[in-house]
Amino acid sequence: MQRKTHVVLTSHPPFIYRQSPDVNWGHADPLVRGPVIGSLTNKTHRNAIGTHSGSYTVYRALAMAAAQLPTDFKPDLRNTSPAEIIGPYPSWKDPKKIVSLDPWGGHGNEIFESYFKKGYDIRPTIAVTKAHLDLPEISELIKSKKLKVDGHVIKKSKDISVTKVAIEPVWYLPGIAERFKITEAELRKTLFEQTGGMFPELITRFDLKLLLPPIGHTSIYIFGNIKNLGNKKAEHTCRVHDECNGSDVFGSDICTCRPYLVHGIEEAVKTAQTGGVGIIAYFRKEGRSLGEVTKFLVYNARKRNKDGDTASEYFHRTECVAGVQDMRFQELMPDILHWMGVTRIDNLISMSNMKYDAIVRSGITVKNRIDIPADRIPKDALVEMEAKKAAGYFTKDASKKELSKVKGRTLDD
């Protein structure tokens, strides 16, 4: 059966798209702010560039091309509302605090009910659920009595009770441009060119200020009472972690990623058990946002160096392959903290100056920065630690003396 293709000209967008809701980013009233609509079931309703599901957009297209998913499919969102209510917080009403996600993205069913009744296809960009974590390292910490079973945060089964949040990116382009200190026009032009013209609306529809980029989402794991988020009387412990599939999932010991992630969970649990709240924010930024192929190419280049894998070549080889050392650009990272109403972090489980500086610049106070314990650093990760220290990546407290405590090896070996 031949499918019909509808082409919508954009020479007079205000007239053609008069059914598209206005977006008043940062307005205190979500109905005045307006819903984010990136679905394709009715193109005249759209007020965002791109479509929902981030990097999974292409898989959805394949499913439709293979006739496995109807092109006019609308999700049944009954009983999908958040398992825990988070917000709203004052930061949701500040157009400068949050520019890379839709703070109201998990409450569409209730807030925008009138739009649903009129046939608008509004897709959630935030989902909140409850779960339990079972990690072998946590079991070992319980066995060694470094963590205690309290029956609430850590159950008798040794599982950890947690609230999980998934957030798809929603970029408010004027705000993104301001964060990077460039013009909106420059941002739009570069995004259009460097995606091979994937989104023509970036340069043809300046009236559309939102972009749903085809990138990975962010996961947040919250330990303790959700109501303590943003509570100035409650202790906040936070680990902001960027994805490292090799270490986080498969246990590769060439870096400190999984050990530091587990240490972050350990400290988050301890804080939750004493009445505070612990946060793990997990960003899909594999290989410092350079990608895993680039990461593995750099591994090969480093290991085949005539002098062996050295700290001096660590970032140099990355620049040779990727052109830069790091493309994570932490300017957008604090948005998820503002979404949770966080104004103070008592314990930041991070040695990264980039993360610390971005958080503090965004207006969040950081009281303590927690280094990875020396005994958690794998021997093969010493090169990484040396290189990062030499590059000024660490907090000032990360001394050579501390790093040299790794059993069986010193930094001078």
Tab-separated table of C-alpha atoms in Angstrom:
chain	number	residue	atom	x	y	z
A	1	MET	CA	0.000	0.000	0.000
A	2	GLN	CA	1.440	3.378	-0.983
A	3	ARG	CA	1.742	5.857	1.858
A	4	LYS	CA	0.756	9.476	1.529
A	5	THR	CA	3.378	12.098	2.198
A	6	HIS	CA	2.274	15.509	3.451
A	7	VAL	CA	4.539	18.444	2.665
A	8	VAL	CA	4.013	21.630	4.650
A	9	LEU	CA	5.521	24.809	3.215
A	10	THR	CA	7.031	27.231	5.714
A	11	SER	CA	6.926	30.519	3.833
A	12	HIS	CA	4.303	31.912	6.256
A	13	PRO	CA	4.839	29.925	9.486
A	14	PRO	CA	2.723	32.148	11.781
A	15	PHE	CA	-0.286	31.516	9.551
A	16	ILE	CA	0.352	27.860	8.735
A	17	TYR	CA	1.175	26.937	12.320
A	18	ARG	CA	-1.437	29.008	14.126
A	19	GLN	CA	-2.474	25.874	16.068
A	20	SER	CA	1.038	25.539	17.472
A	21	PRO	CA	1.051	26.580	21.163
A	22	ASP	CA	3.326	29.458	22.107
A	23	VAL	CA	6.233	28.719	24.415
A	24	ASN	CA	7.039	31.334	27.056
A	25	TRP	CA	10.141	29.709	28.516
A	26	GLY	CA	10.526	30.118	32.263
A	27	HIS	CA	7.010	31.446	32.936
A	28	ALA	CA	5.753	30.582	36.430
A	29	ASP	CA	2.407	29.285	35.125
A	30	PRO	CA	2.975	26.084	33.076
A	31	LEU	CA	-0.184	26.706	31.046
A	32	VAL	CA	1.174	30.107	30.040
A	33	ARG	CA	4.612	28.564	29.498
A	34	GLY	CA	2.918	26.089	27.176
A	35	PRO	CA	3.489	22.389	26.411
A	36	VAL	CA	6.444	21.111	24.397
A	37	ILE	CA	5.171	19.320	21.295
A	38	GLY	CA	7.662	17.441	19.139
A	39	SER	CA	5.353	14.639	17.990
A	40	LEU	CA	4.580	14.158	14.291
A	41	THR	CA	0.971	12.935	14.392
A	42	ASN	CA	-0.141	16.487	13.572
A	43	LYS	CA	2.645	18.651	12.179
A	44	THR	CA	0.623	21.864	12.586
A	45	HIS	CA	0.702	21.410	16.374
A	46	ARG	CA	4.493	21.192	16.631
A	47	ASN	CA	6.353	23.946	18.474
A	48	ALA	CA	9.747	22.242	18.692
A	49	ILE	CA	12.446	21.238	16.234
A	50	GLY	CA	13.255	17.525	16.196
A	51	THR	CA	11.219	14.750	17.785
A	52	HIS	CA	10.938	12.939	21.101
A	53	SER	CA	13.067	10.006	22.340
A	54	GLY	CA	16.460	11.592	21.765
A	55	SER	CA	18.949	9.142	20.233
A	56	TYR	CA	16.187	6.521	19.900
A	57	THR	CA	14.404	8.628	17.284
A	58	VAL	CA	16.108	6.727	14.456
A	59	TYR	CA	14.985	3.365	15.843
A	60	ARG	CA	11.409	4.637	15.888
A	61	ALA	CA	11.798	5.689	12.267
A	62	LEU	CA	13.098	2.219	11.378
A	63	ALA	CA	10.129	0.615	13.125
A	64	MET	CA	7.785	2.754	11.063
A	65	ALA	CA	9.696	2.147	7.831
A	66	ALA	CA	9.422	-1.605	8.499
A	67	ALA	CA	5.669	-1.197	9.095
A	68	GLN	CA	6.057	-2.441	12.681
A	69	LEU	CA	4.745	0.804	14.178
A	70	PRO	CA	1.862	2.878	12.756
A	71	THR	CA	2.904	6.371	11.722
A	72	ASP	CA	-0.113	7.818	13.533
A	73	PHE	CA	0.504	5.953	16.810
A	74	LYS	CA	-0.280	7.852	20.022
A	75	PRO	CA	0.865	6.432	23.385
A	76	ASP	CA	-1.689	5.460	26.035
A	77	LEU	CA	-0.357	7.356	29.053
A	78	ARG	CA	-2.815	6.107	31.675
A	79	ASN	CA	-1.153	5.274	35.019
A	80	THR	CA	2.254	6.541	33.865
A	81	SER	CA	2.361	9.612	36.122
A	82	PRO	CA	5.427	10.068	38.390
A	83	ALA	CA	5.780	7.619	41.293
A	84	GLU	CA	7.154	10.528	43.328
A	85	ILE	CA	6.328	14.206	42.910
A	86	ILE	CA	9.415	16.346	42.422
A	87	GLY	CA	8.939	20.118	42.391
A	88	PRO	CA	7.965	22.617	41.309
A	89	TYR	CA	10.836	24.695	42.642
A	90	PRO	CA	11.638	28.414	42.167
A	91	SER	CA	14.310	27.440	39.628
A	92	TRP	CA	11.566	26.154	37.293
A	93	LYS	CA	10.389	29.739	36.962
A	94	ASP	CA	13.812	31.147	36.080
A	95	PRO	CA	14.515	31.038	32.319
A	96	LYS	CA	18.263	31.194	32.981
A	97	LYS	CA	18.505	28.363	35.537
A	98	ILE	CA	17.135	25.597	33.295
A	99	VAL	CA	17.702	25.653	29.518
A	100	SER	CA	18.436	22.026	28.572
A	101	LEU	CA	15.356	20.191	29.865
A	102	ASP	CA	11.638	20.811	30.300
A	103	PRO	CA	10.986	21.074	34.053
A	104	TRP	CA	7.286	20.341	33.466
A	105	GLY	CA	8.080	17.365	31.214
A	106	GLY	CA	6.855	14.778	33.724
A	107	HIS	CA	3.547	16.428	34.580
A	108	GLY	CA	1.973	16.814	31.142
A	109	ASN	CA	-0.921	14.420	31.751
A	110	GLU	CA	-2.310	16.549	34.560
A	111	ILE	CA	-1.241	20.086	33.674
A	112	PHE	CA	-2.015	20.015	29.956
A	113	GLU	CA	-5.201	17.948	30.127
A	114	SER	CA	-7.081	20.609	28.155
A	115	TYR	CA	-4.604	20.217	25.277
A	116	PHE	CA	-4.979	16.433	25.280
A	117	LYS	CA	-8.756	16.824	25.001
A	118	LYS	CA	-8.245	18.970	21.899
A	119	GLY	CA	-6.163	16.241	20.256
A	120	TYR	CA	-2.658	17.528	20.981
A	121	ASP	CA	-0.101	14.709	21.136
A	122	ILE	CA	2.101	15.707	24.085
A	123	ARG	CA	4.830	13.224	24.987
A	124	PRO	CA	6.499	13.144	28.424
A	125	THR	CA	10.209	14.002	28.508
A	126	ILE	CA	10.613	13.073	32.191
A	127	ALA	CA	9.620	9.856	33.952
A	128	VAL	CA	9.917	9.094	37.679
A	129	THR	CA	9.688	5.593	39.152
A	130	LYS	CA	10.710	3.590	42.238
A	131	ALA	CA	13.198	0.717	42.263
A	132	HIS	CA	15.845	-1.245	44.172
A	133	LEU	CA	19.566	-1.528	43.404
A	134	ASP	CA	21.593	-4.675	43.914
A	135	LEU	CA	25.338	-4.114	43.507
A	136	PRO	CA	28.072	-6.615	44.446
A	137	GLU	CA	30.284	-3.825	45.802
A	138	ILE	CA	27.489	-2.676	48.115
A	139	SER	CA	27.083	-6.221	49.413
A	140	GLU	CA	30.800	-6.263	50.194
A	141	LEU	CA	30.551	-2.923	51.996
A	142	ILE	CA	27.688	-4.300	54.090
A	143	LYS	CA	29.680	-7.457	54.805
A	144	SER	CA	32.660	-5.386	55.959
A	145	LYS	CA	30.275	-3.223	58.059
A	146	LYS	CA	31.152	-0.029	56.162
A	147	LEU	CA	27.437	0.188	55.333
A	148	LYS	CA	24.613	-0.902	57.610
A	149	VAL	CA	21.240	-2.469	56.836
A	150	ASP	CA	18.632	-0.091	58.247
A	151	GLY	CA	15.507	-1.668	56.738
A	152	HIS	CA	14.575	1.558	54.980
A	153	VAL	CA	17.331	2.791	52.666
A	154	ILE	CA	19.086	-0.577	52.650
A	155	LYS	CA	16.550	-3.378	52.926
A	156	LYS	CA	17.114	-6.647	54.799
A	157	SER	CA	17.652	-8.228	51.370
A	158	LYS	CA	20.633	-5.815	51.013
A	159	ASP	CA	18.889	-4.043	48.140
A	160	ILE	CA	18.981	-0.238	48.114
A	161	SER	CA	15.686	1.637	47.847
A	162	VAL	CA	15.915	4.393	45.253
A	163	THR	CA	13.863	6.820	43.193
A	164	LYS	CA	14.852	6.777	39.510
A	165	VAL	CA	14.372	9.632	37.072
A	166	ALA	CA	14.909	9.627	33.306
A	167	ILE	CA	15.156	12.993	31.541
A	168	GLU	CA	15.183	13.564	27.786
A	169	PRO	CA	16.920	16.758	26.630
A	170	VAL	CA	14.836	19.761	25.605
A	171	TRP	CA	17.016	22.662	24.545
A	172	TYR	CA	15.820	26.238	24.768
A	173	LEU	CA	18.069	27.607	22.040
A	174	PRO	CA	18.377	31.238	23.222
A	175	GLY	CA	19.360	29.967	26.675
A	176	ILE	CA	21.832	27.410	25.285
A	177	ALA	CA	23.482	30.131	23.185
A	178	GLU	CA	23.753	32.417	26.200
A	179	ARG	CA	25.412	29.670	28.278
A	180	PHE	CA	28.099	29.235	25.625
A	181	LYS	CA	28.411	32.995	25.076
A	182	ILE	CA	27.515	32.845	21.375
A	183	THR	CA	24.623	34.196	19.344
A	184	GLU	CA	21.528	32.115	18.753
A	185	ALA	CA	22.091	32.483	15.000
A	186	GLU	CA	25.614	31.100	15.317
A	187	LEU	CA	24.369	28.176	17.397
A	188	ARG	CA	21.594	27.342	14.933
A	189	LYS	CA	23.882	27.578	11.907
A	190	THR	CA	26.546	25.317	13.422
A	191	LEU	CA	24.021	22.724	14.637
A	192	PHE	CA	22.472	22.652	11.159
A	193	GLU	CA	25.804	22.281	9.371
A	194	GLN	CA	27.415	19.766	11.723
A	195	THR	CA	24.406	17.425	11.666
A	196	GLY	CA	24.499	17.383	7.872
A	197	GLY	CA	21.376	19.509	7.614
A	198	MET	CA	19.353	17.133	9.799
A	199	PHE	CA	17.047	19.904	11.044
A	200	PRO	CA	16.362	22.556	8.351
A	201	GLU	CA	14.060	24.372	10.793
A	202	LEU	CA	17.148	25.521	12.658
A	203	ILE	CA	17.706	28.063	9.899
A	204	THR	CA	14.213	28.354	8.390
A	205	ARG	CA	12.074	28.586	11.537
A	206	PHE	CA	13.558	31.126	13.921
A	207	ASP	CA	10.122	31.295	15.528
A	208	LEU	CA	10.752	27.813	16.970
A	209	LYS	CA	12.959	28.219	20.028
A	210	LEU	CA	13.057	24.596	21.231
A	211	LEU	CA	15.182	21.720	19.935
A	212	LEU	CA	14.799	18.067	20.921
A	213	PRO	CA	18.350	16.943	20.084
A	214	PRO	CA	19.068	13.316	19.077
A	215	ILE	CA	21.392	12.679	22.020
A	216	GLY	CA	21.308	10.420	25.073
A	217	HIS	CA	19.192	11.169	28.122
A	218	THR	CA	20.163	11.632	31.766
A	219	SER	CA	19.363	9.228	34.612
A	220	ILE	CA	19.079	10.394	38.212
A	221	TYR	CA	19.142	8.061	41.217
A	222	ILE	CA	17.858	9.664	44.418
A	223	PHE	CA	18.446	8.082	47.830
A	224	GLY	CA	16.393	9.100	50.854
A	225	ASN	CA	13.250	11.169	51.267
A	226	ILE	CA	12.373	13.022	48.049
A	227	LYS	CA	10.847	15.811	50.137
A	228	ASN	CA	14.325	16.667	51.408
A	229	LEU	CA	15.464	17.761	47.941
A	230	GLY	CA	16.288	21.446	48.209
A	231	ASN	CA	15.629	21.443	51.959
A	232	LYS	CA	18.356	23.662	53.399
A	233	LYS	CA	18.209	21.772	56.699
A	234	ALA	CA	18.936	18.415	55.042
A	235	GLU	CA	22.407	17.270	54.033
A	236	HIS	CA	22.903	16.792	50.278
A	237	THR	CA	25.497	14.431	48.813
A	238	CYS	CA	25.909	14.339	45.041
A	239	ARG	CA	27.931	12.494	42.427
A	240	VAL	CA	27.707	13.817	38.849
A	241	HIS	CA	28.919	10.939	36.687
A	242	ASP	CA	29.565	10.835	32.945
A	243	GLU	CA	29.012	7.505	31.232
A	244	CYS	CA	31.870	5.034	30.845
A	245	ASN	CA	30.405	1.810	29.490
A	246	GLY	CA	33.665	-0.145	29.674
A	247	SER	CA	34.151	0.508	33.374
A	248	ASP	CA	30.614	1.147	34.651
A	249	VAL	CA	29.119	-1.979	33.044
A	250	PHE	CA	31.981	-4.330	32.144
A	251	GLY	CA	34.461	-3.495	34.905
A	252	SER	CA	37.425	-2.375	32.790
A	253	ASP	CA	40.162	-1.228	35.165
A	254	ILE	CA	41.933	1.270	32.902
A	255	CYS	CA	40.025	4.108	34.577
A	256	THR	CA	38.398	4.974	37.913
A	257	CYS	CA	34.845	5.378	36.617
A	258	ARG	CA	33.043	2.424	38.227
A	259	PRO	CA	34.980	2.637	41.515
A	260	TYR	CA	34.138	6.336	41.774
A	261	LEU	CA	30.506	5.693	40.829
A	262	VAL	CA	30.222	3.026	43.529
A	263	HIS	CA	31.905	5.356	46.036
A	264	GLY	CA	29.336	8.017	45.113
A	265	ILE	CA	26.502	5.556	45.743
A	266	GLU	CA	28.066	4.546	49.060
A	267	GLU	CA	28.257	8.160	50.258
A	268	ALA	CA	24.759	8.924	48.925
A	269	VAL	CA	23.382	5.978	50.902
A	270	LYS	CA	25.154	7.064	54.096
A	271	THR	CA	23.694	10.557	53.757
A	272	ALA	CA	20.200	9.175	53.156
A	273	GLN	CA	20.516	6.960	56.239
A	274	THR	CA	21.227	9.984	58.431
A	275	GLY	CA	18.180	11.919	57.208
A	276	GLY	CA	19.677	13.657	54.185
A	277	VAL	CA	19.367	13.005	50.484
A	278	GLY	CA	21.873	11.435	48.102
A	279	ILE	CA	21.960	12.064	44.353
A	280	ILE	CA	23.657	10.245	41.493
A	281	ALA	CA	23.264	12.085	38.189
A	282	TYR	CA	24.312	9.855	35.286
A	283	PHE	CA	24.889	11.594	31.945
A	284	ARG	CA	25.169	9.758	28.616
A	285	LYS	CA	28.501	11.308	27.629
A	286	GLU	CA	30.546	8.263	26.639
A	287	GLY	CA	34.264	8.840	26.258
A	288	ARG	CA	34.115	12.472	27.421
A	289	SER	CA	31.377	12.944	24.787
A	290	LEU	CA	33.829	11.863	22.088
A	291	GLY	CA	32.225	8.439	21.722
A	292	GLU	CA	33.426	4.907	22.363
A	293	VAL	CA	35.018	4.405	18.930
A	294	THR	CA	37.208	7.447	19.511
A	295	LYS	CA	37.977	6.216	23.042
A	296	PHE	CA	39.184	2.832	21.798
A	297	LEU	CA	41.241	4.398	19.010
A	298	VAL	CA	42.968	6.535	21.616
A	299	TYR	CA	43.576	3.460	23.797
A	300	ASN	CA	45.365	1.811	20.866
A	301	ALA	CA	47.411	4.917	20.105
A	302	ARG	CA	48.488	5.272	23.723
A	303	LYS	CA	49.436	1.632	24.207
A	304	ARG	CA	51.445	1.531	20.961
A	305	ASN	CA	53.494	4.575	21.916
A	306	LYS	CA	57.203	3.680	21.832
A	307	ASP	CA	57.598	4.781	25.452
A	308	GLY	CA	54.494	2.905	26.586
A	309	ASP	CA	51.283	4.337	28.022
A	310	THR	CA	52.433	7.561	29.692
A	311	ALA	CA	50.642	10.448	31.369
A	312	SER	CA	52.295	12.909	28.981
A	313	GLU	CA	50.643	11.217	25.998
A	314	TYR	CA	47.234	10.694	27.641
A	315	PHE	CA	45.496	13.868	26.441
A	316	HIS	CA	47.847	14.471	23.508
A	317	ARG	CA	46.732	11.295	21.729
A	318	THR	CA	43.113	12.196	22.398
A	319	GLU	CA	43.621	15.560	20.702
A	320	CYS	CA	45.311	13.871	17.737
A	321	VAL	CA	42.283	11.613	17.156
A	322	ALA	CA	39.382	13.845	18.249
A	323	GLY	CA	40.773	17.366	17.912
A	324	VAL	CA	39.999	18.201	21.561
A	325	GLN	CA	40.622	16.611	24.958
A	326	ASP	CA	37.039	16.779	26.179
A	327	MET	CA	33.647	17.678	24.683
A	328	ARG	CA	31.461	17.234	27.750
A	329	PHE	CA	31.121	20.980	28.266
A	330	GLN	CA	29.648	20.974	31.767
A	331	GLU	CA	27.794	24.276	31.232
A	332	LEU	CA	24.453	22.461	30.857
A	333	MET	CA	25.012	19.866	33.588
A	334	PRO	CA	23.753	21.938	36.571
A	335	ASP	CA	20.276	22.144	35.048
A	336	ILE	CA	19.310	18.770	36.499
A	337	LEU	CA	20.394	19.973	39.960
A	338	HIS	CA	18.246	23.078	39.607
A	339	TRP	CA	15.364	20.866	38.455
A	340	MET	CA	15.620	19.070	41.815
A	341	GLY	CA	15.633	22.366	43.691
A	342	VAL	CA	19.232	21.923	44.864
A	343	THR	CA	20.813	25.140	46.108
A	344	ARG	CA	23.566	23.592	48.249
A	345	ILE	CA	25.691	20.452	47.963
A	346	ASP	CA	27.296	19.475	51.236
A	347	ASN	CA	29.395	16.704	49.707
A	348	LEU	CA	30.310	16.754	46.019
A	349	ILE	CA	31.801	13.354	45.157
A	350	SER	CA	34.036	14.631	42.384
A	351	MET	CA	37.615	15.707	41.751
A	352	SER	CA	36.707	17.498	38.513
A	353	ASN	CA	37.268	21.238	38.452
A	354	MET	CA	35.108	21.460	35.323
A	355	LYS	CA	32.106	20.030	37.165
A	356	TYR	CA	32.744	22.004	40.336
A	357	ASP	CA	33.185	25.301	38.478
A	358	ALA	CA	30.001	24.789	36.418
A	359	ILE	CA	27.940	23.979	39.513
A	360	VAL	CA	29.234	26.969	41.479
A	361	ARG	CA	28.825	29.350	38.527
A	362	SER	CA	25.173	28.294	38.300
A	363	GLY	CA	24.565	29.575	41.820
A	364	ILE	CA	24.788	26.330	43.818
A	365	THR	CA	27.009	26.340	46.903
A	366	VAL	CA	29.450	23.432	47.350
A	367	LYS	CA	30.754	22.882	50.885
A	368	ASN	CA	33.017	19.808	50.528
A	369	ARG	CA	34.652	18.033	47.590
A	370	ILE	CA	35.334	14.354	48.111
A	371	ASP	CA	38.273	12.663	46.340
A	372	ILE	CA	38.200	9.021	45.357
A	373	PRO	CA	39.841	6.983	48.153
A	374	ALA	CA	43.337	5.906	47.180
A	375	ASP	CA	42.543	2.239	47.745
A	376	ARG	CA	39.746	2.419	45.139
A	377	ILE	CA	42.102	3.357	42.286
A	378	PRO	CA	42.965	0.396	40.003
A	379	LYS	CA	46.689	0.113	39.199
A	380	ASP	CA	46.057	0.444	35.456
A	381	ALA	CA	44.240	3.731	36.101
A	382	LEU	CA	47.317	5.434	37.545
A	383	VAL	CA	48.251	6.862	34.142
A	384	GLU	CA	44.840	8.486	33.892
A	385	MET	CA	45.155	9.945	37.379
A	386	GLU	CA	48.644	11.311	36.707
A	387	ALA	CA	47.549	12.863	33.412
A	388	LYS	CA	44.469	14.506	34.895
A	389	LYS	CA	46.443	15.847	37.840
A	390	ALA	CA	49.077	17.331	35.521
A	391	ALA	CA	46.349	18.917	33.379
A	392	GLY	CA	44.767	20.662	36.373
A	393	TYR	CA	41.676	18.468	36.239
A	394	PHE	CA	41.591	17.735	39.979
A	395	THR	CA	40.696	19.660	43.053
A	396	LYS	CA	43.738	21.053	44.886
A	397	ASP	CA	43.251	18.417	47.595
A	398	ALA	CA	44.133	15.559	45.245
A	399	SER	CA	47.787	15.350	46.107
A	400	LYS	CA	50.499	13.130	44.715
A	401	LYS	CA	50.929	11.765	48.227
A	402	GLU	CA	47.325	10.566	48.342
A	403	LEU	CA	47.442	8.982	44.905
A	404	SER	CA	50.683	7.195	45.737
A	405	LYS	CA	48.921	5.176	48.438
A	406	VAL	CA	47.739	2.633	45.879
A	407	LYS	CA	49.053	-0.690	47.158
A	408	GLY	CA	52.033	-2.103	45.284
A	409	ARG	CA	52.750	0.954	43.170
A	410	THR	CA	53.651	4.642	43.460
A	411	LEU	CA	53.340	7.421	40.939
A	412	ASP	CA	57.135	7.445	40.620
A	413	ASP	CA	57.313	3.800	39.498
